[in-house]
Short mmCIF file of C-alpha atoms and ligand atoms in Angstrom, two decimals:
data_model
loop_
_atom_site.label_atom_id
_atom_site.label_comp_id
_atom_site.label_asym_id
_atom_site.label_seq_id
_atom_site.Cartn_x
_atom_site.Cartn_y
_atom_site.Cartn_z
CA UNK A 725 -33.51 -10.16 48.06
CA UNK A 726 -36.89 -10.08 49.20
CA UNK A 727 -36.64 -13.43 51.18
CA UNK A 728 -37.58 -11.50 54.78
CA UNK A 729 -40.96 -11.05 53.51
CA UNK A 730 -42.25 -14.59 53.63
CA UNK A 731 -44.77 -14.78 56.32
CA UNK A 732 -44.69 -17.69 58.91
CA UNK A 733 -46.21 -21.30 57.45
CA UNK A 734 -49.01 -21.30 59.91
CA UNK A 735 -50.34 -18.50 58.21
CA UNK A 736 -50.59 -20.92 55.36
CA UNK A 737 -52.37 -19.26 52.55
CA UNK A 738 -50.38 -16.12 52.58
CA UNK A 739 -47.07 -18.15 52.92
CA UNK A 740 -47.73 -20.29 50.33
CA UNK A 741 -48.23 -17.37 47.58
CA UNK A 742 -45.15 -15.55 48.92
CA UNK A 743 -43.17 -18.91 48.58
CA UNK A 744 -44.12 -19.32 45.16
CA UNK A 745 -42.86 -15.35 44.53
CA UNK A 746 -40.09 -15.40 46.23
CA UNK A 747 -38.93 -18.75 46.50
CA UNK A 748 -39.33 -18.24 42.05
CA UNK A 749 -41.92 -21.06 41.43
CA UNK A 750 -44.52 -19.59 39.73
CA UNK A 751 -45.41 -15.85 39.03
CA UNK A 752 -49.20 -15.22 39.21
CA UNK A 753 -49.05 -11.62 37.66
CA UNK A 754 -49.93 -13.08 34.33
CA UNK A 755 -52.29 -10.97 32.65
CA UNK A 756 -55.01 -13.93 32.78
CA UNK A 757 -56.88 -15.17 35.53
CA UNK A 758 -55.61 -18.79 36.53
CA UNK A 759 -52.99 -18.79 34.32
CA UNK A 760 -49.29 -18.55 35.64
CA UNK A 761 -45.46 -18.66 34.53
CA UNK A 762 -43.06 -21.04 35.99
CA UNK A 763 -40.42 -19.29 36.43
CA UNK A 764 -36.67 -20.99 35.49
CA UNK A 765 -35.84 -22.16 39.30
CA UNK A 766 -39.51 -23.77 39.56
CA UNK A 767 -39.50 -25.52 35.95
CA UNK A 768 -36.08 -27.07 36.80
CA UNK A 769 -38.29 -28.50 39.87
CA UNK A 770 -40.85 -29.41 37.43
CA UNK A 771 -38.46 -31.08 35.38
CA UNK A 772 -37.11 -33.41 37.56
CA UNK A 773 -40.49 -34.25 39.07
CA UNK A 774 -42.04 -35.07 35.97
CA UNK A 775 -38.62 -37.17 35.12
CA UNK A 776 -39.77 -39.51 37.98
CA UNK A 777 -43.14 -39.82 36.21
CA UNK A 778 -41.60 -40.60 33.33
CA UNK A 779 -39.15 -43.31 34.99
CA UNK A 780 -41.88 -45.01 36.65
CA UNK A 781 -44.48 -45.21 33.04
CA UNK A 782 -41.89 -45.82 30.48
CA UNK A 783 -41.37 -48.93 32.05
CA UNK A 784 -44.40 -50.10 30.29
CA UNK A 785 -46.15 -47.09 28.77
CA UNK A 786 -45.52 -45.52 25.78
CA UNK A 787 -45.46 -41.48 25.24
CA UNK A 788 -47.65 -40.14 23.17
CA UNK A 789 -48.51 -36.39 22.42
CA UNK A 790 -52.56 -35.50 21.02
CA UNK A 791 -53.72 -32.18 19.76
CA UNK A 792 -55.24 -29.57 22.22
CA UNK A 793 -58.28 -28.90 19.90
CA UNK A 794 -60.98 -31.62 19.66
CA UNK A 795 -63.31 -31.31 17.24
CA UNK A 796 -67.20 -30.69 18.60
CA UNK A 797 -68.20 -34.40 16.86
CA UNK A 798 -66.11 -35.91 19.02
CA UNK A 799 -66.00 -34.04 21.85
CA UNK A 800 -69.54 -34.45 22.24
CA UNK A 801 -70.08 -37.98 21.95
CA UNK A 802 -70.01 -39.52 25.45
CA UNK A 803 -73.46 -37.99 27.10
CA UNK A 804 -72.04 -38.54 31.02
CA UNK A 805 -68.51 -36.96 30.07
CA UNK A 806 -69.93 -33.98 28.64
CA UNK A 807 -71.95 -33.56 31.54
CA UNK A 808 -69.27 -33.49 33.86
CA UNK A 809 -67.30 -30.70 31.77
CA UNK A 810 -69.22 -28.56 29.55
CA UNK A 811 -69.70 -25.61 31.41
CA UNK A 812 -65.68 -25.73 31.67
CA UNK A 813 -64.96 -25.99 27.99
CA UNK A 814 -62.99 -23.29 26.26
CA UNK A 815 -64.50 -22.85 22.85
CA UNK A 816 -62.45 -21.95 19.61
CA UNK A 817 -65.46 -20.65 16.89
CA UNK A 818 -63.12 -18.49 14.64
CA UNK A 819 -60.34 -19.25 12.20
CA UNK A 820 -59.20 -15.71 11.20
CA UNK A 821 -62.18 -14.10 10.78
CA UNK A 822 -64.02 -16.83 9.38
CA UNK A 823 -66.79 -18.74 11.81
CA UNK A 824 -65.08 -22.13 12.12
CA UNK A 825 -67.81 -25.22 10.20
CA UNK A 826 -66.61 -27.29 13.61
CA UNK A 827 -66.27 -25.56 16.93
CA UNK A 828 -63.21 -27.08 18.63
CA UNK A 829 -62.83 -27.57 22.47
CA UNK A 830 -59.48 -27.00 24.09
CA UNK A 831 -58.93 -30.17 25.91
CA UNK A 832 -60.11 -29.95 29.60
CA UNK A 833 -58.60 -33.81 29.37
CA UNK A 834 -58.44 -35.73 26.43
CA UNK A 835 -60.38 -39.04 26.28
CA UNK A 836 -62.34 -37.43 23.61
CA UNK A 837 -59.41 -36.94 21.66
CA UNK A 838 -57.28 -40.15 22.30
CA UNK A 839 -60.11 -42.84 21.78
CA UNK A 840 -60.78 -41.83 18.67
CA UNK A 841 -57.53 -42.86 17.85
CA UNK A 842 -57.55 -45.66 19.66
CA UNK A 843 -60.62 -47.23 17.66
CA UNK A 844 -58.05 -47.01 14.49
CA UNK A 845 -55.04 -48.25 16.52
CA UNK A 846 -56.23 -51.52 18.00
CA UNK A 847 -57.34 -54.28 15.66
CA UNK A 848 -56.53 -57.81 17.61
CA UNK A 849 -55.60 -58.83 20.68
CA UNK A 850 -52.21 -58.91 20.08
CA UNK A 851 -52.41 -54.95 20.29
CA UNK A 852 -53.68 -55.16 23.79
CA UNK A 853 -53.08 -53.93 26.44
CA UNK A 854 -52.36 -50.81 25.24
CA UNK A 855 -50.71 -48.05 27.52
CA UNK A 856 -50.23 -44.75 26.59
CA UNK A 857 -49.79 -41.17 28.40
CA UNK A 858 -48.91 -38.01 27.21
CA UNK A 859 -47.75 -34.67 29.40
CA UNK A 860 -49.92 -31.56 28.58
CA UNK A 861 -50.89 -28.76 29.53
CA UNK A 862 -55.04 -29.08 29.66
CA UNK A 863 -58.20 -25.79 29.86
CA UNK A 864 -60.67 -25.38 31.83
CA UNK A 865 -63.22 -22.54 32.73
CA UNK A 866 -62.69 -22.69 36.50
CA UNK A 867 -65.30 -20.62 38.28
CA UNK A 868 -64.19 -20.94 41.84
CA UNK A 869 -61.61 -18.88 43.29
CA UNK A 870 -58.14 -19.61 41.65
CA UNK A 871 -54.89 -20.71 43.16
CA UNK A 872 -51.09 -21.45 41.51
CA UNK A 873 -50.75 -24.76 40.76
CA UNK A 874 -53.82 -26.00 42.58
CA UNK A 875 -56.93 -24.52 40.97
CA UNK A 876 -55.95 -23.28 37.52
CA UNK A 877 -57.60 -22.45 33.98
CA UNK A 878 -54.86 -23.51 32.34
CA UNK A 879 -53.23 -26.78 33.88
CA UNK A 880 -49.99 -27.19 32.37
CA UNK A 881 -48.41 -29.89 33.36
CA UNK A 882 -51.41 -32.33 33.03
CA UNK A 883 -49.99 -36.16 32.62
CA UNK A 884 -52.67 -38.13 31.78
CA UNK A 885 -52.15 -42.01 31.16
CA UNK A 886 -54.55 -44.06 28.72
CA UNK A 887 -54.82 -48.17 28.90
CA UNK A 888 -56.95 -50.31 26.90
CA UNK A 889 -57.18 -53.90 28.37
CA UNK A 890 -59.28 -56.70 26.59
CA UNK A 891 -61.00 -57.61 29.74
CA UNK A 892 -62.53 -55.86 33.03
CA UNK A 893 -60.54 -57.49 35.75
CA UNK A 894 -57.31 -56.91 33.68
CA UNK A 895 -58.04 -53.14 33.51
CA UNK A 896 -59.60 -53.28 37.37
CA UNK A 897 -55.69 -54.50 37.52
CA UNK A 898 -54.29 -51.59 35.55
CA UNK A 899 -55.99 -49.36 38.08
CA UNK A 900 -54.41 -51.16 41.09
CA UNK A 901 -50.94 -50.55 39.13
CA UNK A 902 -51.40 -47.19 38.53
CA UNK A 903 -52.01 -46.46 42.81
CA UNK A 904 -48.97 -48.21 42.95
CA UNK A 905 -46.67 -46.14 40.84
CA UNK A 906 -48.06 -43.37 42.01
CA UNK A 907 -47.77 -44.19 45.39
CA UNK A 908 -43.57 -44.81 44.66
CA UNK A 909 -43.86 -41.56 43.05
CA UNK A 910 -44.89 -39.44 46.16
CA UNK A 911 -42.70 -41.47 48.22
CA UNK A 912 -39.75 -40.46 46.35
CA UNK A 913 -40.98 -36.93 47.00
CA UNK A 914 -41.50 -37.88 50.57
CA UNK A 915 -44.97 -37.04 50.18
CA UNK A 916 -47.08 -39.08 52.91
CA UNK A 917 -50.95 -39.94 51.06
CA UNK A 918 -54.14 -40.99 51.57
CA UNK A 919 -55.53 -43.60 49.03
CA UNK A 920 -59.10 -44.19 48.91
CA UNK A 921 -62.58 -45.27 46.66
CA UNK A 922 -64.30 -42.23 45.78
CA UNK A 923 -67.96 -41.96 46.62
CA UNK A 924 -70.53 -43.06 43.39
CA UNK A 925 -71.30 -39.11 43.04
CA UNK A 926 -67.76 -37.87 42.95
CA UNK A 927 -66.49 -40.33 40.64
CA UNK A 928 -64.63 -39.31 37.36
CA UNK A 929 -67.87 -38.87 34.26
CA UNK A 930 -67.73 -41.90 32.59
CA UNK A 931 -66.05 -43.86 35.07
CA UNK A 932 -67.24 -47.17 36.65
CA UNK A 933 -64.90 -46.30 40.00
CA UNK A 934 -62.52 -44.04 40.69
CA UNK A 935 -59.51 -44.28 43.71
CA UNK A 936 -57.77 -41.32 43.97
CA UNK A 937 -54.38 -40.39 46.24
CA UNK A 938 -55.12 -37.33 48.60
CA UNK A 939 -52.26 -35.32 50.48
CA UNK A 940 -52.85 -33.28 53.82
CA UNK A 941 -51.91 -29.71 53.50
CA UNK A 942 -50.74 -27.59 56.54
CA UNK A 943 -54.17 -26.30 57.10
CA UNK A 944 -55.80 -29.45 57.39
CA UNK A 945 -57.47 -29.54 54.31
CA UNK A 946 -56.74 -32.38 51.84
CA UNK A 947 -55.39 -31.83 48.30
CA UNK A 948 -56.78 -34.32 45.41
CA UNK A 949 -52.96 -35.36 44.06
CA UNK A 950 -54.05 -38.04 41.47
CA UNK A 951 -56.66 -39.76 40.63
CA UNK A 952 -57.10 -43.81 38.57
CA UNK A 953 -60.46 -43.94 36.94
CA UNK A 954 -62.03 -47.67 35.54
CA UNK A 955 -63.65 -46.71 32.31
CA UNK A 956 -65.22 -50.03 32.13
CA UNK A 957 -67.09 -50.30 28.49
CA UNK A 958 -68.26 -46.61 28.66
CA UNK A 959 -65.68 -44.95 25.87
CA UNK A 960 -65.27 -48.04 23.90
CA UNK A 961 -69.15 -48.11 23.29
CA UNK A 962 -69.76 -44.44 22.58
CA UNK A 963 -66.00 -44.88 20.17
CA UNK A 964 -66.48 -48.10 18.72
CA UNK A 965 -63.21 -49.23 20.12
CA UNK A 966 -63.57 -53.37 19.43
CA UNK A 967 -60.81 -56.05 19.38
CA UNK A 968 -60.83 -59.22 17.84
CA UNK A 969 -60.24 -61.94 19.70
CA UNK A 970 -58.47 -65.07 19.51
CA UNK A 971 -61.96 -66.83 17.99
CA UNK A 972 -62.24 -64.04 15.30
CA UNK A 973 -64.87 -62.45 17.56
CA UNK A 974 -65.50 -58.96 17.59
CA UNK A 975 -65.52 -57.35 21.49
CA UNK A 976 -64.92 -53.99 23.10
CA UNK A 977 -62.21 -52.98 24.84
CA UNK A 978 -61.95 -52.06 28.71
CA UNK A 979 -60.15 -48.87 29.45
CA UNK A 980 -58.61 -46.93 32.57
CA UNK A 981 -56.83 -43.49 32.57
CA UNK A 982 -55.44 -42.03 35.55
CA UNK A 983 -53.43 -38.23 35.66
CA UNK A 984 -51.50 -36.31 37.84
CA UNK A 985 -51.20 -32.40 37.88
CA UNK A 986 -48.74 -29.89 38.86
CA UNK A 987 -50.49 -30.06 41.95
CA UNK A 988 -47.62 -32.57 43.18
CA UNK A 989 -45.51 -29.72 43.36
CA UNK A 990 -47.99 -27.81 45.33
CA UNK A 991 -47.74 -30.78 47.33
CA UNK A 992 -43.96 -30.56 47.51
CA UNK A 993 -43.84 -27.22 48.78
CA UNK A 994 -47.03 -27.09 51.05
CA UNK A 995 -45.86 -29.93 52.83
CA UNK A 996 -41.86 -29.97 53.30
CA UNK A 997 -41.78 -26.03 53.27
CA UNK A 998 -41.01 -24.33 56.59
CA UNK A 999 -40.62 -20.55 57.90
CA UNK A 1000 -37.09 -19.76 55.84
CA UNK A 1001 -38.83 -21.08 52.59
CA UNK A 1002 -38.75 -24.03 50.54
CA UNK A 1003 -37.11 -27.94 51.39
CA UNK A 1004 -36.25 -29.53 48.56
CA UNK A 1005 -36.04 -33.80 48.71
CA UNK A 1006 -32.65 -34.44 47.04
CA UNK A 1007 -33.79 -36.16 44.00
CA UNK A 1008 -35.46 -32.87 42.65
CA UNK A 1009 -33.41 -30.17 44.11
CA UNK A 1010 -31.95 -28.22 40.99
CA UNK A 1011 -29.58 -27.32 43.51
CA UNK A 1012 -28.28 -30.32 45.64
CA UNK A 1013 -25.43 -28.91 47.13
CA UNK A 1014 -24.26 -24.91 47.16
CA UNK A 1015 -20.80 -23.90 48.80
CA UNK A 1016 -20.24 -21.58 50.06
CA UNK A 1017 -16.32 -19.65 50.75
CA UNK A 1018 -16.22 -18.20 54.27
CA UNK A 1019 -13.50 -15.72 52.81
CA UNK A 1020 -11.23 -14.54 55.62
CA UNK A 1021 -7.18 -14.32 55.34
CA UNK A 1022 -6.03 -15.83 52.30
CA UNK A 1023 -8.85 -15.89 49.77
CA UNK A 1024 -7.35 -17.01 47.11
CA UNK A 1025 -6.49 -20.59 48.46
CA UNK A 1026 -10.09 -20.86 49.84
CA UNK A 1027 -11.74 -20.72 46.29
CA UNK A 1028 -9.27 -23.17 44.90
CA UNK A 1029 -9.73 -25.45 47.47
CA UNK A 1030 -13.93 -24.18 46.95
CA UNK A 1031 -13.43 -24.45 43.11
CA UNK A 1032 -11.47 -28.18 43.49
CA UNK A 1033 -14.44 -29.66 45.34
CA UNK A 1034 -17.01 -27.80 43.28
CA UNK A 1035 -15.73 -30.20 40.39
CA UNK A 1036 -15.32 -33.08 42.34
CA UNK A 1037 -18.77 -33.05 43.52
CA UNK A 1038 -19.77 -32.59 39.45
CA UNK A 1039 -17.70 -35.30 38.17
CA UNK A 1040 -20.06 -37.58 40.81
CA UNK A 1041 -23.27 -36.06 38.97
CA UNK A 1042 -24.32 -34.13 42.12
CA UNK A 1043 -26.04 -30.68 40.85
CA UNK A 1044 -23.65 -27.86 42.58
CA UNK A 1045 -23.39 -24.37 42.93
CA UNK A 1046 -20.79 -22.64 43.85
CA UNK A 1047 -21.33 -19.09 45.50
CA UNK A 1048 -18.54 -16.60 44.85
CA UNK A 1049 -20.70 -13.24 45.17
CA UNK A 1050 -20.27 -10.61 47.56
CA UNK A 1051 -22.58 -11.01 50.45
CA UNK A 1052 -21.84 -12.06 53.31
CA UNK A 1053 -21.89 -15.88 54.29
CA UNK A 1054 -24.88 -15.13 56.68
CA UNK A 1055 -27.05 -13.38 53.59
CA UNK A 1056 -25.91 -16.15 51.25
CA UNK A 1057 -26.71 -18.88 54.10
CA UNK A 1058 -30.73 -17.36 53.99
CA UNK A 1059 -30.69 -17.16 50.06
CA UNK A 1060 -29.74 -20.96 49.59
CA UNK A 1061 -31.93 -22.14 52.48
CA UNK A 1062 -35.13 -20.15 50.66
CA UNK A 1063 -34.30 -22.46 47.70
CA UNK A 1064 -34.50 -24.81 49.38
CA UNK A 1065 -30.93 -26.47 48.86
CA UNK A 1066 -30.67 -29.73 50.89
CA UNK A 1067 -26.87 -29.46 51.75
CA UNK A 1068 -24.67 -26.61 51.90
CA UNK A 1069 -20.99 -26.74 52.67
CA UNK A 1070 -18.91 -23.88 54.29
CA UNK A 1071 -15.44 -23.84 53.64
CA UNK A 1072 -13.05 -21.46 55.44
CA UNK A 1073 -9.22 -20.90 56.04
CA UNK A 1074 -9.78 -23.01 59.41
CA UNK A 1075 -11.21 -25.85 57.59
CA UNK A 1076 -8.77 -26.06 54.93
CA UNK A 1077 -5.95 -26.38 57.53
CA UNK A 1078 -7.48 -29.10 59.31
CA UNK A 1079 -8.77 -30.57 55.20
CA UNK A 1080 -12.37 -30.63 56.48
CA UNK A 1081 -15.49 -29.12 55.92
CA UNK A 1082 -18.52 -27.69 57.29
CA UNK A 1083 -21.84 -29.68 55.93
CA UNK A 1084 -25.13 -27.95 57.01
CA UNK A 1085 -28.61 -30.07 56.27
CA UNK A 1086 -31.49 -27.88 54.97
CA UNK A 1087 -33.21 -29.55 58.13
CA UNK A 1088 -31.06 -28.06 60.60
CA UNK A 1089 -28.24 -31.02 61.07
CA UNK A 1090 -24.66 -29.61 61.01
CA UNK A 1091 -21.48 -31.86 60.55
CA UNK A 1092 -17.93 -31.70 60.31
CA UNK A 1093 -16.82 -33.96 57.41
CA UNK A 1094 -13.00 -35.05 55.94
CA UNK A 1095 -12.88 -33.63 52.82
CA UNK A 1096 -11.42 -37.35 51.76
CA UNK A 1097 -14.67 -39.22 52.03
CA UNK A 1098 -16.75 -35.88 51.03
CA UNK A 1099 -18.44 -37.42 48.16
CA UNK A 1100 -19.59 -41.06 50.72
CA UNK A 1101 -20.74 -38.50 53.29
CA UNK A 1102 -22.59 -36.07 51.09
CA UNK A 1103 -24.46 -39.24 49.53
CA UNK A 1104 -25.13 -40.89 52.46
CA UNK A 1105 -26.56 -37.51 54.20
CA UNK A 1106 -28.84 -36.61 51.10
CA UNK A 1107 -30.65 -40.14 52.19
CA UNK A 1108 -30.68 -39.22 55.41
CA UNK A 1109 -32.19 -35.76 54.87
CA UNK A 1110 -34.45 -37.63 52.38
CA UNK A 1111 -35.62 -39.76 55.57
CA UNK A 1112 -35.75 -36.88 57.56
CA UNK A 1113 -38.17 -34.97 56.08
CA UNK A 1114 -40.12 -38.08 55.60
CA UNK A 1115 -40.43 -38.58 58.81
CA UNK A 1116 -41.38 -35.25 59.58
CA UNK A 1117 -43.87 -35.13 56.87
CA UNK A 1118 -45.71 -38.55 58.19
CA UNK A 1119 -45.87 -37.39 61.99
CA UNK A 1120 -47.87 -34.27 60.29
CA UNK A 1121 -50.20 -36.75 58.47
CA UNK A 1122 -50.95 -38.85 61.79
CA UNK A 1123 -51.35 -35.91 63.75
CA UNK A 1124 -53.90 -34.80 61.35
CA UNK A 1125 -56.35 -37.85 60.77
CA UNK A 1126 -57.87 -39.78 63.07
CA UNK A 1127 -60.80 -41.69 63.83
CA UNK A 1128 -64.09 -40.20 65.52
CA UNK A 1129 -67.29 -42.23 66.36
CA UNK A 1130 -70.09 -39.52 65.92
CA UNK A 1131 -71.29 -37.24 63.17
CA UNK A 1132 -70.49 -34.15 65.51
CA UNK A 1133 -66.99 -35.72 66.86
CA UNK A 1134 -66.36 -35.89 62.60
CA UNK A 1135 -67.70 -32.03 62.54
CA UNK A 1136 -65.27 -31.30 64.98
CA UNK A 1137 -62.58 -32.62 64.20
CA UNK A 1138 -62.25 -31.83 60.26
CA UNK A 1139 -62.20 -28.61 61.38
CA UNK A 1140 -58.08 -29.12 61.75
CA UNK A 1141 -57.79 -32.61 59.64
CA UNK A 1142 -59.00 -35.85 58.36
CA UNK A 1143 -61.46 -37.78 60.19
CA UNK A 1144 -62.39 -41.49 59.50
CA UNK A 1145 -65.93 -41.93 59.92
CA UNK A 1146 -67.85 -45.39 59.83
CA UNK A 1147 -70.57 -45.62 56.88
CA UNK A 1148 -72.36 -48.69 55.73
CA UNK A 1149 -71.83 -47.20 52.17
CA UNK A 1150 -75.24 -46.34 50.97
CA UNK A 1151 -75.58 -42.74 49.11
CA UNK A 1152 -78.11 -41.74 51.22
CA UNK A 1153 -76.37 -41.77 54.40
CA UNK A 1154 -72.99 -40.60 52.70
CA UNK A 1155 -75.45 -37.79 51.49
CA UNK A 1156 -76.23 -37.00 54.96
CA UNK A 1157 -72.94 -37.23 56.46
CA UNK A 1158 -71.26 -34.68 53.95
CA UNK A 1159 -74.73 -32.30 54.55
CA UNK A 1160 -74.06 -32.63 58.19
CA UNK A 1161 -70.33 -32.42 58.87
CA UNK A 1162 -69.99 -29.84 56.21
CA UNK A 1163 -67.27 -31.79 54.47
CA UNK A 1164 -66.36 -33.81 52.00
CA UNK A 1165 -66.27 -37.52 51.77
CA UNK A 1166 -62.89 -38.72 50.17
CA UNK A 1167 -64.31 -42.27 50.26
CA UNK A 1168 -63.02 -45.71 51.37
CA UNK A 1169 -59.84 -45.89 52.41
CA UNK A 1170 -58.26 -48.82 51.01
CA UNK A 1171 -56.03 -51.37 51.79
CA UNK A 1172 -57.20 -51.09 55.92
CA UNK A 1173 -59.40 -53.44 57.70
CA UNK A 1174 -61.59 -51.74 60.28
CA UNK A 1175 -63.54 -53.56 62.96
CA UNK A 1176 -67.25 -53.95 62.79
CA UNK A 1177 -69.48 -51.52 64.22
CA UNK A 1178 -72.37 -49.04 63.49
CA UNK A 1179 -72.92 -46.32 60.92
CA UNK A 1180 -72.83 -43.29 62.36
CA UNK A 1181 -76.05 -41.96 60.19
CA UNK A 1182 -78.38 -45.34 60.11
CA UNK A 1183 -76.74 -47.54 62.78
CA UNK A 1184 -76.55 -50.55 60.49
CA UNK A 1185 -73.17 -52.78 61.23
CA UNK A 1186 -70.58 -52.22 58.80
CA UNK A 1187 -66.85 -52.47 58.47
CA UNK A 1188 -66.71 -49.77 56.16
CA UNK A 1189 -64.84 -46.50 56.73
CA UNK A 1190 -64.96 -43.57 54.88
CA UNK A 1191 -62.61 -40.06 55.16
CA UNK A 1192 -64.34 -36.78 55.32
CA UNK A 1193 -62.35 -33.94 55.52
CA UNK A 1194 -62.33 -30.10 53.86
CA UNK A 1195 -61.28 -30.57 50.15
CA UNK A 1196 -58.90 -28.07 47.89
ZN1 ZN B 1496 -75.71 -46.01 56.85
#
């Protein structure tokens, strides 16, 4: 056990690579830079994120999986999308030792090697709208400094959703339904967010607009957790991807794609993590509930009675452990709360006699529960925990963002969070504000009215808004 190493959150950056060590996440001494391993506790957490995402698309979407080499033809098709990511690119030249006739890219996404496809796919309307998404793992040169799960060279858990619409209100619609599963995504995480309209010069390459969903980390800085880009007519012109329509008319298709990384778990951690490691929200604990035997006077009893509620609590589909090793309850107690367990029962000679147990909440909540109605109360504590941490999480986020009415009030203050500035929404006074401030501008946020009054950089009247705050 190394567990007594992890240094206090508010010294987030160190705590946060510690967690991921010892709390068995990811391992970072991979022999490449920006590429890590999940280890077996963290892809279990991966697994039942990414089951969410799956719950939520396959309502309507269809799974797909696309090869990670794109041939240099089609990779470098779309002028504005190449701009954005060629000096990321991983290049394969060499087949053997034979110079390859077509260089192929490593996908750093893959619209250049879906739409492709998609131009022999859809013929008529009646194939419209089309929704796919695949989950892959996606490459890309990263210069900056590197961080597990948040700045990467090899994102591996990249799902990245593809629509094609016949019309450019009906995909302006997919976009709006893509904020909105995502947005039930993070809030079964418990994940509060910010949504908002990225600026013109930050949008995705290619896009017409792009609204992206950004968390706030423990250090005030915001973390980019998924992004919905409007491709307009931009990939089906430079793909020929064409429809035909009801009249026998030939017309383009409008497209959206919107992805999500394994920064959602960086999310998870960063924000419901506290000093004794990681808190799990019930739905993607691999470990819901561990019990542990308090093993004085007759042992033997106690792990029956242990072992009888251990199945129990599996025949009701709760994931349980059951911890029979030799430490001592308190040592066991720190291991399990590291992991980030949300409930963990103590069972002892004393509570068998009076048939009870001891239920102890991740978040600090202890209870005395009948071992009758065990499986009711378990449930109905796992939502409250769930609401909990919710709550907790949300206080954070308002403590964090508020609204200043000067360009030095907004230099201030995203010093420790979010700020909401007023700007009339003109590039060259966004320009200024980010130059000024020394932050970044998130964009609109949407779905808020604000009240009228000046831009802080020309003074016009506006009731626009935009956040700036230090980016990830
Ligand atoms: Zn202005």
């Amino acid at each position: 056990m190394q567990s007594d190493k992890l240094p206090p959150k508010e010294n987030f950056s160190e705590w946060y690579h510690e967690l991921l060590m010892i709390g068995e996440i990811v391992d970072n001494r991979y022999p490449v830079k920006g590429m890590c391993v999940w280890f077996p506790f963290g892809f279990a957490i991966r697994k039942n994120v990414y089951n969410i995402i799956r719950e939520l698309l396959d309502v309507d979407h269809y799974e797909a999986l696309f090869p990670l080499m794109i041939p240099e033809n089609e990779f470098m098709k779309e002028a504005q999308h190449i701009k954005g990511f060629e000096n990321e690119v991983y290049w394969v030249t060499n087949g053997g030792s034979s110079p390859l006739e077509v260089k192929l890219a490593l996908r750093p996404t893959s619209e250049t090697a879906i739409y492709p496809m998609f131009k022999l796919w859809i013929r008529s309307h009646a194939d419209l709208p089309l929704r796919v998404y695949q989950i892959v793992n996606t490459f890309r040169y990263e210069t900056k400094h590197t961080r597990p799960l948040i700045r990467l060279r090899e994102i591996t858990s990249f799902k990245e959703a593809h629509t094609a619409h016949s019309t450019w209100e009906e995909a302006a619609q997919q976009v709006e339904i893509a904020i909105e599963r995502y947005s039930e995504f993070y809030r079964r995480l418990a994940i509060p967010f910010l949504v908002s309209r990225r600026p013109n010069w930050d949008k995705f390459p290619g896009a017409d607009y792009t609204k992206a969903l950004d968390v706030i980390m423990p250090d005030g800085r915001t973390l980019q957790v998924g992004t919905a880009h409007h491709l307009g007519f931009t990939f089906s012109k430079t793909y020929d991807i064409t429809y035909e329509t009801l009249n026998g008319e030939q017309e383009l298709v409008s497209q959206t794609c919107y992805g999500i990384s394994e920064r959602c778990i960086a999310a998870l951690i960063s924000v419901h993590g506290d000093d004794k490691g990681l808190v799990l929200p019930w739905e993607v604990a691999p470990v819901q509930v561990v019990i542990i035997p308090i093993l004085l006077g007759n042992k033997e009893t106690t792990l029956e009675v242990c072992k009888s509620i251990r199945n129990r609590l599996q025949e009701a589909c709760i994931r349980v452990q059951l911890d029979t090793g030799d430490e001592r309850p308190g040592a066991k107690f720190y291991k399990w709360e590291m992991k980030g367990v949300p409930i963990r029962l103590e069972i002892g000679p004393k509570d068998i006699d009076k048939n009870v147990v001891t239920l102890a909440r991740r978040d600090g909540i202890k209870k005395i529960i009948p071992i009758g109605t065990l499986i009711e109360s378990i449930l109905s504590e796992a939502k409250e925990f769930h609401k909990a941490i919710n709550d907790n999480a949300r206080k954070f986020m308002e403590k964090n963002i508020r609204e200043v009415a000067s360009i030095e009030e907004a230099e201030e203050y995203t010093k420790q969070g979010v700020a909401i500035v007023s700007w009339c929404g003109e590039e060259d006074c966004g320009r200024i504000l980010e130059d000024k401030v020394e932050a970044n501008m998130l964009g609109e946020p949407q779905y808020s009215h604000f009240a009228e009054t000046q831009c802080v950089v020309c003074r016009k009247m506006t009731t626009k808004r935009t956040y700036l705050a230090r980016q990830y």
